[in-house]
Amino acid sequence: MHEEPASVPEPVPVVRAVDGGTARLLPDLDRARAWLLTVDDAPQSYVDLDEPRHLEFEYVRRLAHVIDCAADEGTPLTVWHLGGGALTLPRYVAATRPGSAQHVVEADGALLALVAERLPIPDDSGITVHGADARRWLEAAPDGAADLLIADVFGGSTVPAHLTSVEYARQAARVLGADGIYAVNLADGAPFGFLRSQLATLATVFPELALIAEPSVLRGRRFGNTVLVASRRPLDTAALARRAAADAFPARVEHGPALRRRAGRAAPVRDSGAVPSPRPPDGAFSV
């Protein structure tokens, strides 16, 4: 996961118009080849080209915990990523599970071009990038093709409506093997109407659910990211909880009765009534 020095971009900010707004690549002056990607000033990705195992964003580390607990250490996996950004997690998987086959689906073609130009991935990474809408690409994919499906798709600052429904969840379950795991990054705040609806939606398709988030978010004290994990087989929630608790900003794992109580009487979302996730309050995810 180390590019040749000739391909290293100069450590100066890069500003580029992309489909989703104005993208900026900002060098981290504390790490020689590390970059922060923002779109319209909202943080999108952080990549350290020298050490792809380094994950700066808290929610990305929680998604990585799901990856780490999905199989024995170092075992190659077939991982599909809906939402690309700067390919932080695909680079992480390539470094920690060499030989993995990965597909990344990103609708913003201009953003893909910027990342390919300034933060290229090695030819032997096993990562294939597709410029496509996540739902349409998923619907055309074969059954049982992936071990892990990770969704981190935001149109601006919200999750698109067509990626929040039962019909979408069925497609996600279809492309996963019997032991496959779905993990999605969501953002919400009290009273958690969107999060509760997503719990109800995924529960119609996946019998096993777990939620990873900071206690302050779960208690409704602030708007923030939550990672929702779903599968048709039991999840190793104990291992997830140990890893989440050991973070610099510890998180909690909810599952079982506690998670069912959180969902309450929320109704599953259908395509006909789907809406985007709520917009974060000003400053919620500022750099």
C-alpha atoms as a PDB file:
ATOM      1  CA  MET A   1       0.000   0.000   0.000  1.00  0.00           C
ATOM      2  CA  HIS A   2       2.929   2.386  -0.668  1.00  0.00           C
ATOM      3  CA  GLU A   3       3.134   4.395  -3.856  1.00  0.00           C
ATOM      4  CA  GLU A   4       6.454   5.239  -5.483  1.00  0.00           C
ATOM      5  CA  PRO A   5       7.788   8.684  -4.501  1.00  0.00           C
ATOM      6  CA  ALA A   6       7.326   9.998  -8.054  1.00  0.00           C
ATOM      7  CA  SER A   7       3.527   9.717  -7.657  1.00  0.00           C
ATOM      8  CA  VAL A   8       3.355  11.693  -4.414  1.00  0.00           C
ATOM      9  CA  PRO A   9       1.429  14.977  -4.766  1.00  0.00           C
ATOM     10  CA  GLU A  10       2.937  18.164  -3.414  1.00  0.00           C
ATOM     11  CA  PRO A  11       1.723  18.873   0.160  1.00  0.00           C
ATOM     12  CA  VAL A  12      -0.330  21.909  -0.811  1.00  0.00           C
ATOM     13  CA  PRO A  13      -4.132  22.219  -0.711  1.00  0.00           C
ATOM     14  CA  VAL A  14      -6.065  21.222  -3.808  1.00  0.00           C
ATOM     15  CA  VAL A  15      -9.462  22.741  -4.600  1.00  0.00           C
ATOM     16  CA  ARG A  16     -11.645  21.190  -7.279  1.00  0.00           C
ATOM     17  CA  ALA A  17     -15.284  21.445  -8.351  1.00  0.00           C
ATOM     18  CA  VAL A  18     -16.937  18.017  -8.143  1.00  0.00           C
ATOM     19  CA  ASP A  19     -20.483  16.840  -8.747  1.00  0.00           C
ATOM     20  CA  GLY A  20     -21.360  17.214  -5.068  1.00  0.00           C
ATOM     21  CA  GLY A  21     -19.930  20.709  -4.598  1.00  0.00           C
ATOM     22  CA  THR A  22     -16.424  22.016  -3.902  1.00  0.00           C
ATOM     23  CA  ALA A  23     -13.866  19.409  -2.886  1.00  0.00           C
ATOM     24  CA  ARG A  24     -10.720  20.279  -0.989  1.00  0.00           C
ATOM     25  CA  LEU A  25      -7.721  18.073  -0.318  1.00  0.00           C
ATOM     26  CA  LEU A  26      -5.863  19.466   2.671  1.00  0.00           C
ATOM     27  CA  PRO A  27      -2.460  18.109   3.737  1.00  0.00           C
ATOM     28  CA  ASP A  28      -1.965  17.077   7.354  1.00  0.00           C
ATOM     29  CA  LEU A  29       1.208  18.871   8.358  1.00  0.00           C
ATOM     30  CA  ASP A  30       1.801  16.378  11.186  1.00  0.00           C
ATOM     31  CA  ARG A  31       1.889  13.339   8.897  1.00  0.00           C
ATOM     32  CA  ALA A  32       4.038  13.379   5.760  1.00  0.00           C
ATOM     33  CA  ARG A  33       1.581  11.904   3.235  1.00  0.00           C
ATOM     34  CA  ALA A  34      -1.769  12.282   4.934  1.00  0.00           C
ATOM     35  CA  TRP A  35      -4.717  14.163   3.455  1.00  0.00           C
ATOM     36  CA  LEU A  36      -8.138  15.348   4.560  1.00  0.00           C
ATOM     37  CA  LEU A  37     -10.873  15.432   1.930  1.00  0.00           C
ATOM     38  CA  THR A  38     -13.769  17.838   2.435  1.00  0.00           C
ATOM     39  CA  VAL A  39     -16.750  18.564   0.206  1.00  0.00           C
ATOM     40  CA  ASP A  40     -18.397  21.942   0.776  1.00  0.00           C
ATOM     41  CA  ASP A  41     -16.296  22.144   3.956  1.00  0.00           C
ATOM     42  CA  ALA A  42     -17.796  18.959   5.428  1.00  0.00           C
ATOM     43  CA  PRO A  43     -15.149  16.312   6.252  1.00  0.00           C
ATOM     44  CA  GLN A  44     -15.503  13.301   3.955  1.00  0.00           C
ATOM     45  CA  SER A  45     -12.327  11.219   4.239  1.00  0.00           C
ATOM     46  CA  TYR A  46      -8.885  11.123   5.772  1.00  0.00           C
ATOM     47  CA  VAL A  47      -6.126   9.066   4.155  1.00  0.00           C
ATOM     48  CA  ASP A  48      -2.540   8.405   5.201  1.00  0.00           C
ATOM     49  CA  LEU A  49      -0.804   6.995   2.137  1.00  0.00           C
ATOM     50  CA  ASP A  50       2.137   5.735   4.222  1.00  0.00           C
ATOM     51  CA  GLU A  51      -0.034   4.046   6.849  1.00  0.00           C
ATOM     52  CA  PRO A  52      -3.478   3.070   5.574  1.00  0.00           C
ATOM     53  CA  ARG A  53      -4.179   1.361   8.895  1.00  0.00           C
ATOM     54  CA  HIS A  54      -4.338   4.807  10.507  1.00  0.00           C
ATOM     55  CA  LEU A  55      -7.996   5.849  10.681  1.00  0.00           C
ATOM     56  CA  GLU A  56      -8.584   9.403  11.835  1.00  0.00           C
ATOM     57  CA  PHE A  57     -12.391   9.570  11.902  1.00  0.00           C
ATOM     58  CA  GLU A  58     -14.154   7.868  14.806  1.00  0.00           C
ATOM     59  CA  TYR A  59     -17.005   6.404  12.760  1.00  0.00           C
ATOM     60  CA  VAL A  60     -14.523   4.994  10.234  1.00  0.00           C
ATOM     61  CA  ARG A  61     -12.714   3.189  13.051  1.00  0.00           C
ATOM     62  CA  ARG A  62     -16.055   1.671  14.075  1.00  0.00           C
ATOM     63  CA  LEU A  63     -16.673   0.449  10.558  1.00  0.00           C
ATOM     64  CA  ALA A  64     -13.145  -0.992  10.673  1.00  0.00           C
ATOM     65  CA  HIS A  65     -14.055  -2.850  13.870  1.00  0.00           C
ATOM     66  CA  VAL A  66     -16.839  -4.552  11.923  1.00  0.00           C
ATOM     67  CA  ILE A  67     -14.324  -5.531   9.244  1.00  0.00           C
ATOM     68  CA  ASP A  68     -11.832  -6.781  11.848  1.00  0.00           C
ATOM     69  CA  CYS A  69     -14.463  -8.944  13.545  1.00  0.00           C
ATOM     70  CA  ALA A  70     -15.918 -10.374  10.310  1.00  0.00           C
ATOM     71  CA  ALA A  71     -13.318 -13.152   9.976  1.00  0.00           C
ATOM     72  CA  ASP A  72     -10.011 -14.348  11.396  1.00  0.00           C
ATOM     73  CA  GLU A  73      -7.198 -11.824  11.257  1.00  0.00           C
ATOM     74  CA  GLY A  74      -5.681 -11.491   7.792  1.00  0.00           C
ATOM     75  CA  THR A  75      -8.289 -13.639   6.050  1.00  0.00           C
ATOM     76  CA  PRO A  76      -9.094 -12.190   2.602  1.00  0.00           C
ATOM     77  CA  LEU A  77     -12.689 -11.085   2.122  1.00  0.00           C
ATOM     78  CA  THR A  78     -14.861  -9.895  -0.712  1.00  0.00           C
ATOM     79  CA  VAL A  79     -15.895  -6.406   0.358  1.00  0.00           C
ATOM     80  CA  TRP A  80     -18.224  -4.029  -1.458  1.00  0.00           C
ATOM     81  CA  HIS A  81     -18.228  -0.348  -0.524  1.00  0.00           C
ATOM     82  CA  LEU A  82     -21.164   1.884  -1.389  1.00  0.00           C
ATOM     83  CA  GLY A  83     -19.710   5.381  -1.293  1.00  0.00           C
ATOM     84  CA  GLY A  84     -16.060   5.936  -2.071  1.00  0.00           C
ATOM     85  CA  GLY A  85     -14.709   9.242  -0.826  1.00  0.00           C
ATOM     86  CA  ALA A  86     -10.927   8.966  -0.761  1.00  0.00           C
ATOM     87  CA  LEU A  87     -11.107   5.140  -0.423  1.00  0.00           C
ATOM     88  CA  THR A  88     -10.046   5.108   3.233  1.00  0.00           C
ATOM     89  CA  LEU A  89     -11.632   1.773   4.174  1.00  0.00           C
ATOM     90  CA  PRO A  90     -10.723  -0.035   0.925  1.00  0.00           C
ATOM     91  CA  ARG A  91      -7.086   0.931   1.578  1.00  0.00           C
ATOM     92  CA  TYR A  92      -7.438  -0.328   5.159  1.00  0.00           C
ATOM     93  CA  VAL A  93      -8.820  -3.686   4.012  1.00  0.00           C
ATOM     94  CA  ALA A  94      -6.061  -4.062   1.418  1.00  0.00           C
ATOM     95  CA  ALA A  95      -3.458  -3.454   4.143  1.00  0.00           C
ATOM     96  CA  THR A  96      -4.984  -5.667   6.834  1.00  0.00           C
ATOM     97  CA  ARG A  97      -6.407  -8.432   4.634  1.00  0.00           C
ATOM     98  CA  PRO A  98      -4.109  -8.787   1.600  1.00  0.00           C
ATOM     99  CA  GLY A  99      -5.682 -10.612  -1.312  1.00  0.00           C
ATOM    100  CA  SER A 100      -9.167  -9.261  -0.641  1.00  0.00           C
ATOM    101  CA  ALA A 101     -11.335  -8.457  -3.660  1.00  0.00           C
ATOM    102  CA  GLN A 102     -13.009  -5.080  -3.270  1.00  0.00           C
ATOM    103  CA  HIS A 103     -15.497  -3.074  -5.305  1.00  0.00           C
ATOM    104  CA  VAL A 104     -16.121   0.601  -4.602  1.00  0.00           C
ATOM    105  CA  VAL A 105     -19.217   2.330  -5.978  1.00  0.00           C
ATOM    106  CA  GLU A 106     -19.210   6.125  -6.085  1.00  0.00           C
ATOM    107  CA  ALA A 107     -21.660   8.274  -8.066  1.00  0.00           C
ATOM    108  CA  ASP A 108     -19.525  11.432  -8.087  1.00  0.00           C
ATOM    109  CA  GLY A 109     -17.347  10.945 -11.155  1.00  0.00           C
ATOM    110  CA  ALA A 110     -15.410  14.186 -10.665  1.00  0.00           C
ATOM    111  CA  LEU A 111     -14.557  13.177  -7.111  1.00  0.00           C
ATOM    112  CA  LEU A 112     -13.324   9.793  -8.332  1.00  0.00           C
ATOM    113  CA  ALA A 113     -11.103  11.561 -10.863  1.00  0.00           C
ATOM    114  CA  LEU A 114      -9.646  13.827  -8.177  1.00  0.00           C
ATOM    115  CA  VAL A 115      -8.859  10.904  -5.874  1.00  0.00           C
ATOM    116  CA  ALA A 116      -7.352   8.858  -8.720  1.00  0.00           C
ATOM    117  CA  GLU A 117      -5.122  11.803  -9.680  1.00  0.00           C
ATOM    118  CA  ARG A 118      -3.982  12.963  -6.253  1.00  0.00           C
ATOM    119  CA  LEU A 119      -4.340   9.859  -4.038  1.00  0.00           C
ATOM    120  CA  PRO A 120      -3.894   6.911  -6.408  1.00  0.00           C
ATOM    121  CA  ILE A 121      -4.220   3.315  -5.282  1.00  0.00           C
ATOM    122  CA  PRO A 122      -1.605   0.698  -6.262  1.00  0.00           C
ATOM    123  CA  ASP A 123      -2.396  -1.451  -9.278  1.00  0.00           C
ATOM    124  CA  ASP A 124      -2.168  -4.615  -7.165  1.00  0.00           C
ATOM    125  CA  SER A 125      -4.499  -3.418  -4.398  1.00  0.00           C
ATOM    126  CA  GLY A 126      -7.436  -5.609  -5.431  1.00  0.00           C
ATOM    127  CA  ILE A 127      -9.638  -2.497  -5.429  1.00  0.00           C
ATOM    128  CA  THR A 128     -11.941  -1.847  -8.397  1.00  0.00           C
ATOM    129  CA  VAL A 129     -13.755   1.484  -8.570  1.00  0.00           C
ATOM    130  CA  HIS A 130     -17.120   1.924 -10.292  1.00  0.00           C
ATOM    131  CA  GLY A 131     -18.694   5.274 -11.161  1.00  0.00           C
ATOM    132  CA  ALA A 132     -22.364   4.476 -10.587  1.00  0.00           C
ATOM    133  CA  ASP A 133     -25.394   5.040  -8.388  1.00  0.00           C
ATOM    134  CA  ALA A 134     -25.142   2.689  -5.398  1.00  0.00           C
ATOM    135  CA  ARG A 135     -28.692   1.330  -5.567  1.00  0.00           C
ATOM    136  CA  ARG A 136     -28.660   0.726  -9.312  1.00  0.00           C
ATOM    137  CA  TRP A 137     -25.298  -1.006  -9.113  1.00  0.00           C
ATOM    138  CA  LEU A 138     -26.513  -3.170  -6.249  1.00  0.00           C
ATOM    139  CA  GLU A 139     -29.669  -4.183  -8.105  1.00  0.00           C
ATOM    140  CA  ALA A 140     -27.587  -5.396 -11.059  1.00  0.00           C
ATOM    141  CA  ALA A 141     -25.147  -7.380  -8.887  1.00  0.00           C
ATOM    142  CA  PRO A 142     -25.270 -11.199  -8.546  1.00  0.00           C
ATOM    143  CA  ASP A 143     -26.649 -13.044  -5.544  1.00  0.00           C
ATOM    144  CA  GLY A 144     -24.339 -13.961  -2.672  1.00  0.00           C
ATOM    145  CA  ALA A 145     -21.301 -12.250  -4.148  1.00  0.00           C
ATOM    146  CA  ALA A 146     -20.011 -10.329  -1.106  1.00  0.00           C
ATOM    147  CA  ASP A 147     -18.852 -11.157   2.403  1.00  0.00           C
ATOM    148  CA  LEU A 148     -19.172  -7.578   3.590  1.00  0.00           C
ATOM    149  CA  LEU A 149     -21.250  -4.679   2.294  1.00  0.00           C
ATOM    150  CA  ILE A 150     -20.344  -1.288   3.738  1.00  0.00           C
ATOM    151  CA  ALA A 151     -22.541   1.731   3.007  1.00  0.00           C
ATOM    152  CA  ASP A 152     -21.272   5.248   3.612  1.00  0.00           C
ATOM    153  CA  VAL A 153     -23.223   7.243   1.060  1.00  0.00           C
ATOM    154  CA  PHE A 154     -24.081  10.891   1.573  1.00  0.00           C
ATOM    155  CA  GLY A 155     -25.543  13.239  -0.986  1.00  0.00           C
ATOM    156  CA  GLY A 156     -24.195  16.454   0.468  1.00  0.00           C
ATOM    157  CA  SER A 157     -24.794  15.980   4.181  1.00  0.00           C
ATOM    158  CA  THR A 158     -27.674  13.469   4.040  1.00  0.00           C
ATOM    159  CA  VAL A 159     -28.199   9.817   3.167  1.00  0.00           C
ATOM    160  CA  PRO A 160     -30.200   9.638  -0.093  1.00  0.00           C
ATOM    161  CA  ALA A 161     -33.780   8.461   0.336  1.00  0.00           C
ATOM    162  CA  HIS A 162     -33.482   5.525  -2.074  1.00  0.00           C
ATOM    163  CA  LEU A 163     -30.863   3.938   0.224  1.00  0.00           C
ATOM    164  CA  THR A 164     -33.128   3.864   3.281  1.00  0.00           C
ATOM    165  CA  SER A 165     -35.992   1.532   2.320  1.00  0.00           C
ATOM    166  CA  VAL A 166     -36.991  -2.095   2.800  1.00  0.00           C
ATOM    167  CA  GLU A 167     -36.622  -2.630  -0.943  1.00  0.00           C
ATOM    168  CA  TYR A 168     -33.027  -1.408  -0.755  1.00  0.00           C
ATOM    169  CA  ALA A 169     -32.330  -3.571   2.323  1.00  0.00           C
ATOM    170  CA  ARG A 170     -33.575  -6.630   0.454  1.00  0.00           C
ATOM    171  CA  GLN A 171     -31.079  -5.940  -2.312  1.00  0.00           C
ATOM    172  CA  ALA A 172     -28.308  -5.602   0.257  1.00  0.00           C
ATOM    173  CA  ALA A 173     -29.241  -8.936   1.817  1.00  0.00           C
ATOM    174  CA  ARG A 174     -29.469 -10.606  -1.582  1.00  0.00           C
ATOM    175  CA  VAL A 175     -25.905  -9.788  -2.611  1.00  0.00           C
ATOM    176  CA  LEU A 176     -24.488 -11.010   0.704  1.00  0.00           C
ATOM    177  CA  GLY A 177     -23.691 -14.642   1.383  1.00  0.00           C
ATOM    178  CA  ALA A 178     -25.518 -16.473   4.156  1.00  0.00           C
ATOM    179  CA  ASP A 179     -22.895 -15.314   6.665  1.00  0.00           C
ATOM    180  CA  GLY A 180     -22.506 -11.854   5.141  1.00  0.00           C
ATOM    181  CA  ILE A 181     -22.528  -8.633   7.117  1.00  0.00           C
ATOM    182  CA  TYR A 182     -24.015  -5.261   6.211  1.00  0.00           C
ATOM    183  CA  ALA A 183     -22.689  -2.130   7.930  1.00  0.00           C
ATOM    184  CA  VAL A 184     -23.936   1.395   7.322  1.00  0.00           C
ATOM    185  CA  ASN A 185     -22.878   4.816   8.561  1.00  0.00           C
ATOM    186  CA  LEU A 186     -25.848   6.950   9.565  1.00  0.00           C
ATOM    187  CA  ALA A 187     -26.164  10.319  11.271  1.00  0.00           C
ATOM    188  CA  ASP A 188     -29.003  11.439  13.502  1.00  0.00           C
ATOM    189  CA  GLY A 189     -29.869  13.126  16.776  1.00  0.00           C
ATOM    190  CA  ALA A 190     -32.651  13.091  19.340  1.00  0.00           C
ATOM    191  CA  PRO A 191     -35.461  12.073  19.066  1.00  0.00           C
ATOM    192  CA  PHE A 192     -33.846   9.682  16.542  1.00  0.00           C
ATOM    193  CA  GLY A 193     -36.755   9.356  14.151  1.00  0.00           C
ATOM    194  CA  PHE A 194     -34.473   8.462  11.246  1.00  0.00           C
ATOM    195  CA  LEU A 195     -32.321   6.000  13.186  1.00  0.00           C
ATOM    196  CA  ARG A 196     -35.384   4.270  14.630  1.00  0.00           C
ATOM    197  CA  SER A 197     -36.913   3.927  11.171  1.00  0.00           C
ATOM    198  CA  GLN A 198     -33.689   2.375   9.895  1.00  0.00           C
ATOM    199  CA  LEU A 199     -33.638  -0.122  12.734  1.00  0.00           C
ATOM    200  CA  ALA A 200     -37.207  -1.129  11.851  1.00  0.00           C
ATOM    201  CA  THR A 201     -36.351  -1.266   8.148  1.00  0.00           C
ATOM    202  CA  LEU A 202     -33.292  -3.505   8.471  1.00  0.00           C
ATOM    203  CA  ALA A 203     -35.071  -5.731  11.010  1.00  0.00           C
ATOM    204  CA  THR A 204     -37.545  -6.744   8.298  1.00  0.00           C
ATOM    205  CA  VAL A 205     -34.673  -8.358   6.383  1.00  0.00           C
ATOM    206  CA  PHE A 206     -31.895  -9.132   8.866  1.00  0.00           C
ATOM    207  CA  PRO A 207     -32.632 -10.968  12.137  1.00  0.00           C
ATOM    208  CA  GLU A 208     -29.417  -9.808  13.821  1.00  0.00           C
ATOM    209  CA  LEU A 209     -28.707  -6.121  14.447  1.00  0.00           C
ATOM    210  CA  ALA A 210     -26.174  -4.114  16.450  1.00  0.00           C
ATOM    211  CA  LEU A 211     -25.571  -0.399  16.848  1.00  0.00           C
ATOM    212  CA  ILE A 212     -22.216   1.289  17.585  1.00  0.00           C
ATOM    213  CA  ALA A 213     -22.109   4.907  18.758  1.00  0.00           C
ATOM    214  CA  GLU A 214     -20.707   7.229  21.385  1.00  0.00           C
ATOM    215  CA  PRO A 215     -22.732   7.314  24.615  1.00  0.00           C
ATOM    216  CA  SER A 216     -23.326  11.062  24.200  1.00  0.00           C
ATOM    217  CA  VAL A 217     -24.962  10.428  20.836  1.00  0.00           C
ATOM    218  CA  LEU A 218     -27.024   7.505  22.104  1.00  0.00           C
ATOM    219  CA  ARG A 219     -28.249   9.638  25.008  1.00  0.00           C
ATOM    220  CA  GLY A 220     -29.380  12.334  22.609  1.00  0.00           C
ATOM    221  CA  ARG A 221     -26.940  14.968  23.834  1.00  0.00           C
ATOM    222  CA  ARG A 222     -25.621  15.707  20.367  1.00  0.00           C
ATOM    223  CA  PHE A 223     -26.114  14.925  16.699  1.00  0.00           C
ATOM    224  CA  GLY A 224     -23.601  12.357  15.493  1.00  0.00           C
ATOM    225  CA  ASN A 225     -22.637   9.267  13.546  1.00  0.00           C
ATOM    226  CA  THR A 226     -23.941   5.804  14.335  1.00  0.00           C
ATOM    227  CA  VAL A 227     -22.828   2.564  12.725  1.00  0.00           C
ATOM    228  CA  LEU A 228     -25.627   0.050  12.225  1.00  0.00           C
ATOM    229  CA  VAL A 229     -24.586  -3.579  11.637  1.00  0.00           C
ATOM    230  CA  ALA A 230     -26.910  -6.275  10.283  1.00  0.00           C
ATOM    231  CA  SER A 231     -26.624  -9.946   9.409  1.00  0.00           C
ATOM    232  CA  ARG A 232     -28.574 -13.176   9.067  1.00  0.00           C
ATOM    233  CA  ARG A 233     -26.173 -14.893  11.462  1.00  0.00           C
ATOM    234  CA  PRO A 234     -25.291 -13.988  15.076  1.00  0.00           C
ATOM    235  CA  LEU A 235     -22.903 -11.063  15.327  1.00  0.00           C
ATOM    236  CA  ASP A 236     -19.881 -11.144  17.622  1.00  0.00           C
ATOM    237  CA  THR A 237     -21.126  -8.198  19.655  1.00  0.00           C
ATOM    238  CA  ALA A 238     -18.714  -8.928  22.518  1.00  0.00           C
ATOM    239  CA  ALA A 239     -15.711  -8.491  20.209  1.00  0.00           C
ATOM    240  CA  LEU A 240     -17.220  -5.351  18.714  1.00  0.00           C
ATOM    241  CA  ALA A 241     -17.865  -3.941  22.178  1.00  0.00           C
ATOM    242  CA  ARG A 242     -14.277  -4.572  23.298  1.00  0.00           C
ATOM    243  CA  ARG A 243     -12.841  -2.793  20.283  1.00  0.00           C
ATOM    244  CA  ALA A 244     -15.289   0.114  20.481  1.00  0.00           C
ATOM    245  CA  ALA A 245     -14.613   0.607  24.203  1.00  0.00           C
ATOM    246  CA  ALA A 246     -10.848   0.707  23.611  1.00  0.00           C
ATOM    247  CA  ASP A 247     -11.005   3.673  21.208  1.00  0.00           C
ATOM    248  CA  ALA A 248      -9.644   7.075  22.167  1.00  0.00           C
ATOM    249  CA  PHE A 249     -13.297   8.203  22.076  1.00  0.00           C
ATOM    250  CA  PRO A 250     -15.022   5.084  23.425  1.00  0.00           C
ATOM    251  CA  ALA A 251     -18.257   3.888  21.886  1.00  0.00           C
ATOM    252  CA  ARG A 252     -20.972   1.564  23.085  1.00  0.00           C
ATOM    253  CA  VAL A 253     -22.571  -1.403  21.316  1.00  0.00           C
ATOM    254  CA  GLU A 254     -26.320  -1.923  21.642  1.00  0.00           C
ATOM    255  CA  HIS A 255     -28.060  -5.112  20.541  1.00  0.00           C
ATOM    256  CA  GLY A 256     -30.874  -7.452  21.482  1.00  0.00           C
ATOM    257  CA  PRO A 257     -33.669  -6.125  23.736  1.00  0.00           C
ATOM    258  CA  ALA A 258     -31.984  -2.727  24.225  1.00  0.00           C
ATOM    259  CA  LEU A 259     -31.922  -2.150  20.494  1.00  0.00           C
ATOM    260  CA  ARG A 260     -35.518  -3.285  20.075  1.00  0.00           C
ATOM    261  CA  ARG A 261     -36.528  -0.793  22.763  1.00  0.00           C
ATOM    262  CA  ARG A 262     -34.665   1.937  20.913  1.00  0.00           C
ATOM    263  CA  ALA A 263     -36.552   1.137  17.705  1.00  0.00           C
ATOM    264  CA  GLY A 264     -39.837   1.306  19.612  1.00  0.00           C
ATOM    265  CA  ARG A 265     -42.872   1.389  17.345  1.00  0.00           C
ATOM    266  CA  ALA A 266     -41.068   2.845  14.358  1.00  0.00           C
ATOM    267  CA  ALA A 267     -42.406   1.599  11.031  1.00  0.00           C
ATOM    268  CA  PRO A 268     -40.220   0.204   8.254  1.00  0.00           C
ATOM    269  CA  VAL A 269     -39.589   2.592   5.373  1.00  0.00           C
ATOM    270  CA  ARG A 270     -40.861   1.727   1.901  1.00  0.00           C
ATOM    271  CA  ASP A 271     -39.677   3.241  -1.354  1.00  0.00           C
ATOM    272  CA  SER A 272     -42.957   5.113  -1.697  1.00  0.00           C
ATOM    273  CA  GLY A 273     -42.414   6.978   1.579  1.00  0.00           C
ATOM    274  CA  ALA A 274     -38.623   7.191   1.789  1.00  0.00           C
ATOM    275  CA  VAL A 275     -36.979  10.506   2.666  1.00  0.00           C
ATOM    276  CA  PRO A 276     -33.334  11.508   3.108  1.00  0.00           C
ATOM    277  CA  SER A 277     -31.735  11.472   6.530  1.00  0.00           C
ATOM    278  CA  PRO A 278     -31.979  14.715   8.531  1.00  0.00           C
ATOM    279  CA  ARG A 279     -29.543  17.501   7.800  1.00  0.00           C
ATOM    280  CA  PRO A 280     -26.982  17.965  10.583  1.00  0.00           C
ATOM    281  CA  PRO A 281     -27.142  21.188  12.568  1.00  0.00           C
ATOM    282  CA  ASP A 282     -24.613  23.859  11.647  1.00  0.00           C
ATOM    283  CA  GLY A 283     -21.145  22.967  12.864  1.00  0.00           C
ATOM    284  CA  ALA A 284     -21.967  19.345  13.701  1.00  0.00           C
ATOM    285  CA  PHE A 285     -19.254  17.973  11.408  1.00  0.00           C
ATOM    286  CA  SER A 286     -17.026  20.975  10.810  1.00  0.00           C
ATOM    287  CA  VAL A 287     -13.283  20.484  10.233  1.00  0.00           C
END
